[in-house]
Coordinates of C-alpha atoms in Angstrom, one line a residue:
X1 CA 111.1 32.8 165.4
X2 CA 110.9 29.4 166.1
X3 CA 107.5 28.6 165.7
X4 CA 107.2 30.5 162.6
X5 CA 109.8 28.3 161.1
X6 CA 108.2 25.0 162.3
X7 CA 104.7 25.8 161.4
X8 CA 104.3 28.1 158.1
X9 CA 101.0 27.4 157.9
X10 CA 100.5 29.6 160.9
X11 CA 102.0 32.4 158.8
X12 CA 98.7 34.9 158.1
X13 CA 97.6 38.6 157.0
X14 CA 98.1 39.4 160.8
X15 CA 101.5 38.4 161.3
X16 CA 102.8 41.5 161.1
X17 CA 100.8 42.3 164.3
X18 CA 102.1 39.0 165.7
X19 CA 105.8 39.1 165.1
X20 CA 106.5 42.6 163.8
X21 CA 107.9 44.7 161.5
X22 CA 111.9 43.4 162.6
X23 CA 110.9 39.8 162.3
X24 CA 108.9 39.7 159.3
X25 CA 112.2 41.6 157.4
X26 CA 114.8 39.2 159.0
X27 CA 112.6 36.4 157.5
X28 CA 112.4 37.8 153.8
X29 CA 116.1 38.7 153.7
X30 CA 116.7 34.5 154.0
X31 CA 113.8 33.8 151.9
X32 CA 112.1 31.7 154.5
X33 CA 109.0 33.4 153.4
X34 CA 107.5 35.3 150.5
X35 CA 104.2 37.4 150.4
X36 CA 101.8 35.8 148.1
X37 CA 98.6 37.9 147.4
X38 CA 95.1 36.4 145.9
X39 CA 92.4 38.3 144.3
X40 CA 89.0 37.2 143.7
X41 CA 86.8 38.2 140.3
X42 CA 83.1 37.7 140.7
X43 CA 81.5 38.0 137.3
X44 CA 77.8 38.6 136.8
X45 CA 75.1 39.2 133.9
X46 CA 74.4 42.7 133.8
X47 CA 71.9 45.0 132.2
X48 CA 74.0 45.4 128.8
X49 CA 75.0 41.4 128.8
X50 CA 74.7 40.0 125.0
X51 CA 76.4 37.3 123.1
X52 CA 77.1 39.0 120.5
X53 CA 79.3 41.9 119.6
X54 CA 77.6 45.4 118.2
X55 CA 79.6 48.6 117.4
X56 CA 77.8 51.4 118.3
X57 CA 76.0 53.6 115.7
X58 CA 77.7 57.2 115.4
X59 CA 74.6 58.7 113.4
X60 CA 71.0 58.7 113.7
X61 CA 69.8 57.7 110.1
X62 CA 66.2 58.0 108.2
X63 CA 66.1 54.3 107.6
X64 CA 66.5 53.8 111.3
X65 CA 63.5 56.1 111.8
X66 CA 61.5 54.2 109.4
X67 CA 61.9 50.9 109.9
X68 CA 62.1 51.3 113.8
X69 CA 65.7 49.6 114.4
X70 CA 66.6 52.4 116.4
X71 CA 65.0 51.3 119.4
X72 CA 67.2 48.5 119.4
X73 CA 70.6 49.9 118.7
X74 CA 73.2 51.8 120.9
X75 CA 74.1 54.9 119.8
X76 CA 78.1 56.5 120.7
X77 CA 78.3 59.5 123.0
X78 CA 78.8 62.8 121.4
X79 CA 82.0 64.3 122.4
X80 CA 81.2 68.0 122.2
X81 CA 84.9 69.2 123.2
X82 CA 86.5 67.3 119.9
X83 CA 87.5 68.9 117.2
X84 CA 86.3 68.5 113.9
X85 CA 88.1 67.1 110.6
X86 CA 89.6 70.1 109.0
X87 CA 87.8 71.6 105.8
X88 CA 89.5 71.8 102.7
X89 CA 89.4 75.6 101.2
X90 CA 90.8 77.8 99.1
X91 CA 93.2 80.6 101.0
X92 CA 93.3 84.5 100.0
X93 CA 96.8 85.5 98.5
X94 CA 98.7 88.1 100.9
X95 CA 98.0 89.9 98.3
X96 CA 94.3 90.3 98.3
X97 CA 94.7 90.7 101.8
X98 CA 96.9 93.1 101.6
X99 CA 94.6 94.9 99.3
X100 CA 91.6 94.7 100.9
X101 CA 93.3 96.4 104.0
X102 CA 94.6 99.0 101.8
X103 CA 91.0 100.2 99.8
X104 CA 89.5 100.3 103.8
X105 CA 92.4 102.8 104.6
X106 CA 91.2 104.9 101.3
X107 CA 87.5 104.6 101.9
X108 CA 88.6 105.8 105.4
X109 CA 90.0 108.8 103.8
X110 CA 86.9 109.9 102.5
X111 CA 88.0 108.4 98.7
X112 CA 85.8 106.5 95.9
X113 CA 86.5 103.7 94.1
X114 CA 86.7 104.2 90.4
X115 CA 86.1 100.9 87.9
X116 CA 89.1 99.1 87.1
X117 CA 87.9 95.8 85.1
X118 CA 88.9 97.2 81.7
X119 CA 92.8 95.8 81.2
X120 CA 92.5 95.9 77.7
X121 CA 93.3 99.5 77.1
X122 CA 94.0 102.0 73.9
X123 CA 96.7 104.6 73.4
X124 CA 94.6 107.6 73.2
X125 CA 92.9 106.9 77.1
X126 CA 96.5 105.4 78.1
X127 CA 98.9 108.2 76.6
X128 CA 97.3 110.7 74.6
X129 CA 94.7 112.0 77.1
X130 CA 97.9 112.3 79.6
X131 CA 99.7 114.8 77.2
X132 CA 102.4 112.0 76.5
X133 CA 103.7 112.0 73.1
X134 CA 103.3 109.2 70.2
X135 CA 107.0 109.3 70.2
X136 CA 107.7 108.7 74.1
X137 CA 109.7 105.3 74.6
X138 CA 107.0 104.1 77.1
X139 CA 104.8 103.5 73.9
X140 CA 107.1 101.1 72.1
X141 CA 107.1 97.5 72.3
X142 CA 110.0 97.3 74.3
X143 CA 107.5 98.4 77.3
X144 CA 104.4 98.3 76.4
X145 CA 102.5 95.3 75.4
X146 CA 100.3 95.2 72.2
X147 CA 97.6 93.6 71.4
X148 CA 97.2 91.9 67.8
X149 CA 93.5 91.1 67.4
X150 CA 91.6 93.3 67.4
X151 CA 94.8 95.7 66.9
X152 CA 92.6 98.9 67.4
X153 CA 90.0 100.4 68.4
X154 CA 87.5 102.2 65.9
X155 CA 88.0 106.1 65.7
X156 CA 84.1 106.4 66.6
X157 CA 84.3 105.6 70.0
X158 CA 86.3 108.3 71.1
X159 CA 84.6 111.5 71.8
X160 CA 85.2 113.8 68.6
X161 CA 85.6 117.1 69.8
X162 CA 87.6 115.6 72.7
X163 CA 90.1 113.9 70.2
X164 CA 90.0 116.9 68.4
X165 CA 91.5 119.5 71.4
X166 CA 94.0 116.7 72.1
X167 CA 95.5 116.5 68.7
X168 CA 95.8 120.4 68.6
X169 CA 97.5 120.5 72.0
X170 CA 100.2 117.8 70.7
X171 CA 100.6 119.5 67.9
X172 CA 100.5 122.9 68.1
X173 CA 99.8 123.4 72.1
X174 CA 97.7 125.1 74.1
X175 CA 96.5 126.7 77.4
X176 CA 100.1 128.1 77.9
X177 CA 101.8 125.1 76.3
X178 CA 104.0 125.4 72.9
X179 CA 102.9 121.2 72.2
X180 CA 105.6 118.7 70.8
X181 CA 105.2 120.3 67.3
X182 CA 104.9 116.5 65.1
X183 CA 101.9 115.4 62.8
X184 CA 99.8 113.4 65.5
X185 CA 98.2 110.2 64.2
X186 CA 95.0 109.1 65.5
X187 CA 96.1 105.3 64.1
X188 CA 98.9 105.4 66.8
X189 CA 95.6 106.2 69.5
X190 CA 93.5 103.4 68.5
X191 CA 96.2 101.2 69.2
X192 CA 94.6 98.3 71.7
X193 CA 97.4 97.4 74.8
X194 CA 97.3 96.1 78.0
X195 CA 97.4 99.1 80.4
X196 CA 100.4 100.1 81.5
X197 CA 99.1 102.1 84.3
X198 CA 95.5 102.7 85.9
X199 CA 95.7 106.5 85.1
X200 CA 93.8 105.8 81.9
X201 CA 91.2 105.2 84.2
X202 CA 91.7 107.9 85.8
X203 CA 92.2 110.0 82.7
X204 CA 88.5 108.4 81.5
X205 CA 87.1 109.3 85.1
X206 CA 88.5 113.0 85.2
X207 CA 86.9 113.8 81.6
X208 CA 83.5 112.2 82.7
X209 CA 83.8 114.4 85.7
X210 CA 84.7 117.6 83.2
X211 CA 81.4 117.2 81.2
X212 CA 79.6 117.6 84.4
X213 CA 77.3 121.2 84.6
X214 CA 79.2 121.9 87.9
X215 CA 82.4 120.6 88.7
X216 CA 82.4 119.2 92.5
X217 CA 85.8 118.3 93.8
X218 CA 86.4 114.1 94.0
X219 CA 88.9 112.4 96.0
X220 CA 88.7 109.0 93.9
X221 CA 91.1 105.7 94.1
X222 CA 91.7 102.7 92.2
X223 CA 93.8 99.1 93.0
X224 CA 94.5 96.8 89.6
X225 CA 96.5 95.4 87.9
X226 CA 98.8 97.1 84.9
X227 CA 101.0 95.3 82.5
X228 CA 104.4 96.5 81.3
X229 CA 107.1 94.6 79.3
X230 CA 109.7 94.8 82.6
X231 CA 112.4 92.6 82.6
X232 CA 112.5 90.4 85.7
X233 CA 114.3 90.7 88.7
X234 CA 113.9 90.8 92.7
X235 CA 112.2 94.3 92.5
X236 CA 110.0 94.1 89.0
X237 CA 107.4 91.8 87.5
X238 CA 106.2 92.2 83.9
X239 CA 102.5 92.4 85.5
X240 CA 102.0 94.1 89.1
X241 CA 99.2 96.1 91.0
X242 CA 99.1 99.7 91.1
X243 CA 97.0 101.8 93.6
X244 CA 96.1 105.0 91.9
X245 CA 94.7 108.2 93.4
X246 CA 93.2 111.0 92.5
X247 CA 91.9 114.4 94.4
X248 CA 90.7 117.2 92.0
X249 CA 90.0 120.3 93.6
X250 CA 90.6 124.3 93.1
X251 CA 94.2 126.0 94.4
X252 CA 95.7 122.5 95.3
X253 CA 99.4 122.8 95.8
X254 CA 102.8 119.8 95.9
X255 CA 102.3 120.4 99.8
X256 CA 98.5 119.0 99.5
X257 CA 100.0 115.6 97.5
X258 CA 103.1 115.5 100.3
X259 CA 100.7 115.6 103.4
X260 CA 98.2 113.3 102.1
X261 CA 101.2 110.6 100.9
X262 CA 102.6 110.8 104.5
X263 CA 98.5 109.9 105.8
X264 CA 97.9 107.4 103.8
X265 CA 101.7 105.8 104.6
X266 CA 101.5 106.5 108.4
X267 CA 98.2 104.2 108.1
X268 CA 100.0 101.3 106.6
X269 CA 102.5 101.4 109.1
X270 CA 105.4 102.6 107.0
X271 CA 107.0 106.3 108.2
X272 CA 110.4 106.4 106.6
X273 CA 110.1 108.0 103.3
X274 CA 111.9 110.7 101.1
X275 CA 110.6 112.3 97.4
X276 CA 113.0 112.6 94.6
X277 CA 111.9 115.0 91.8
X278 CA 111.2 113.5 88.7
X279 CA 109.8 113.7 85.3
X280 CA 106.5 112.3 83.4
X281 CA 105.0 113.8 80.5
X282 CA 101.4 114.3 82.4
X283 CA 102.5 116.0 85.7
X284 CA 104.6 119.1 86.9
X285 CA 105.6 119.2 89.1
X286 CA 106.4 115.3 89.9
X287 CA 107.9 112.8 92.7
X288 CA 109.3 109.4 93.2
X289 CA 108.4 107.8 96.2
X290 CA 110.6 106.0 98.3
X291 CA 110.7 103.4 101.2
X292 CA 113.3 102.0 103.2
X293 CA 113.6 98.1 103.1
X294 CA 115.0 96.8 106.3
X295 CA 115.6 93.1 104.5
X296 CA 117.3 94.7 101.6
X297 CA 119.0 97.7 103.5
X298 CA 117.9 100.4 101.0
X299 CA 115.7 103.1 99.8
X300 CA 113.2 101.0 97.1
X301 CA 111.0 102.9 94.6
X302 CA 107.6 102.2 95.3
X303 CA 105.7 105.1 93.8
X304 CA 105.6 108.0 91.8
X305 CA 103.6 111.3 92.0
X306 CA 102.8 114.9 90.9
X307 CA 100.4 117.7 89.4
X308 CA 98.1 117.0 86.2
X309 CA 99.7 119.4 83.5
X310 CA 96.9 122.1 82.3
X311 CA 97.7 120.5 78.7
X312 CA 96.0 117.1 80.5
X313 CA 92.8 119.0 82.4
X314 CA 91.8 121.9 80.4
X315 CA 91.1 119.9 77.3
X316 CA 88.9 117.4 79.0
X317 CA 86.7 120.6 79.8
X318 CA 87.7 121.0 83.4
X319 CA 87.7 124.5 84.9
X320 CA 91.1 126.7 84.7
X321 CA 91.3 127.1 88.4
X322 CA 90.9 123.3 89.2
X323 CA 94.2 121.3 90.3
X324 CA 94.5 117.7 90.7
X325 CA 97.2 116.2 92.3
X326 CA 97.6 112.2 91.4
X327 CA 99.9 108.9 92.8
X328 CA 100.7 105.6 91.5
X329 CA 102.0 103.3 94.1
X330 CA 103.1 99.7 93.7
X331 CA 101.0 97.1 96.4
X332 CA 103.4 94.5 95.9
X333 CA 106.5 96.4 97.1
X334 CA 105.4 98.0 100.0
X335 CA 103.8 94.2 101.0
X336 CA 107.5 92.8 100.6
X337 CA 108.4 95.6 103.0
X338 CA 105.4 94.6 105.3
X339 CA 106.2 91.2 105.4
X340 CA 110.1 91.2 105.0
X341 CA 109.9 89.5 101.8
X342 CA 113.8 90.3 99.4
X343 CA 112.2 89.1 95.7
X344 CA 109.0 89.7 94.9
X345 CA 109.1 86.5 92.8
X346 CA 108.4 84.7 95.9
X347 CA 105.1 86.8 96.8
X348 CA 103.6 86.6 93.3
X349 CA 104.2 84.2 89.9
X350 CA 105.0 80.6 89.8
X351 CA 107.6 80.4 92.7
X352 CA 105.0 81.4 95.0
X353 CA 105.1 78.6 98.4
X354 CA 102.0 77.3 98.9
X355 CA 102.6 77.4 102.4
X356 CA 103.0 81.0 103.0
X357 CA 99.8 81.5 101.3
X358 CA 97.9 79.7 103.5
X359 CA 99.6 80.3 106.9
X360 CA 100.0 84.3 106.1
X361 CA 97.6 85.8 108.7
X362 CA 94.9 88.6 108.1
X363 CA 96.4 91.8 107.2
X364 CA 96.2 94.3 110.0
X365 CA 98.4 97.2 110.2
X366 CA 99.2 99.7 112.2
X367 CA 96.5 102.7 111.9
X368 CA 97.6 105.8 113.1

């Protein structure tokens, strides 16, 4: 210990060897010593050396090609495991999705699609043709919206003797039927409306069908919008989509219409539902549809269905033995019920998020 006191200089990278471990700690603890360590940079040209400073070229341009500079430039690495800068887009509504999923599950089903672009509608195709009366409260303003220019639609582009057989059956009846015995006014048909409901299409679809040399049975849908003067609240919207459908066929019976509701539903996933009989002017006998919501612990309406009335079919031409059973359902309700959404305010109309739109995911549901 001595001698490493008296000469320090002696003190090397082998005196652990020479003194040990023991010594070497006795010395640091009274600070006699300290380890001093020395390191050594050797700097050379290399093959990249420059005195200036270039930043690397990221793209390979057609100036550099013509000119030649590229030979003297550095280029940067690709990096083929980043990701790119995200892409601004435009995102599908639930809605459409929602929709989309819903005419595959029908063309599944062995349906059509029927044209649906007209929303601009008049009251003969919209009520008349369904055997609903001129006096009915669906056909006042209260419900239905009108439109002022042009206010109607000229008498010549209905189909005379067609017009002709309706009149007589509000009026006086028909095919079984005693009518609603009032003076029918063709000036109340040519009234121009939005559509309240896409069985005018279905009304225009069924009569093109009628004037057919042989009737062949159809299984058609549709998926549109409709337009009804609805006050607003978490269940109703003064403009919605409606699917409609439509199988015409001889001997069809209320347990046909049950069994192919319960298909269709099973396929979007939802299996709790009940029918409540009901009334419309067009079909008897008729059903309300309903689902239960889980968010708003209830039974909601969602559809409504039934049997075209004879005083419908058999003056559009149709055959006496042919039935056809029909359904409007609502696309936005069932949606809420597939998504858990309370007020359907926040799936369509200006209180939409923005957000949900684009993060809601492709609409798959549960086929059966």
């Amino acid at each position: 210990l001595y001698s490493v006191l008296s000469t320090p200089s002696s003190v090397s990278s082998g005196i652990n060897a020479e003194y040990g471990d023991k010594v070497i700690q006795e010395v640091k603890k009274r600070k006699l010593i300290s380890p001093v360590v020395t390191k050594f940079y050797k700097v050379t040209k290399g093959p990249g050396f420059s005195t200036t400073i270039q930043r690397p070229e990221a793209d390979l341009t057609a100036e550099m090609l013509q000119d030649g500079s590229w030979k003297s430039k550095t280029f940067k690495d690709y990096n083929f495991a980043a990701r790119g800068a995200p892409m601004t887009s435009g995102y599908l509504h639930p809605l459409l999705k929602v929709r989309a999923e819903y005419r595959r599950i029908f063309l599944d089903m062995g349906f059509s699609e029927m044209p649906t672009a007209q929303f601009v509608e008049n009251g003969f195709w919209n009520f008349d043709a369904l055997f609903q009366p001129q006096q009915h409260p669906a056909r006042d303003a209260h419900d239905t919206f009108f439109i002022s220019d042009p206010a109607l639609t000229k008498e010549a582009k209905f189909p005379s003797d067609y017009l002709e057989r309706v009149k007589t059956t509000h009026e006086k009846g028909g095919y079984g039927s005693t009518g609603y015995d009032y003076d029918w006014k063709v000036v109340e048909a040519q009234k121009n409306i939005l559509r309240t409901h896409t069985t005018a299409v279905s009304a225009r679809m069924l009569y093109k069908i009628a004037q057919q040399p042989e009737f062949k049975p159809v299984k058609m849908f549709s998926i549109d919008r409709v337009f009804r003067n609805e006050t607003l609240d978490a269940t109703h919207l003064a403009e919605f989509h409606q699917i409609e459908g439509v199988v015409a066929d001889r001997n069809l019976n209320l347990g046909h219409l049950i069994g192919i509701l319960h298909t269709f539903f099973k396929k979007l996933g939802i299996e709790k539902l009940k029918f409540k009989p009901a009334y419309n002017p067009y079909t008897e006998p008729s059903m309300e549809i309903f689902s239960y919501h889980e968010g708003l612990k209830k039974w909601v309406e969602i559809g409504n269905s039934g049997i075209f009335r004879p005083e419908m079919l058999l003056p559009m031409g149709l055959p006496a033995d042919v039935n056809v059973i029909a359904w409007g359902l609502s696309l936005e309700r069932p949606t809420m019920i597939k998504c858990g959404i309370n007020n359907i305010r926040e799936l369509i109309g200006p209180k939409v998020n923005l957000n949900m739109v684009q993060d809601f995911p492709i609409c798959r549901v549960n086929k059966a």
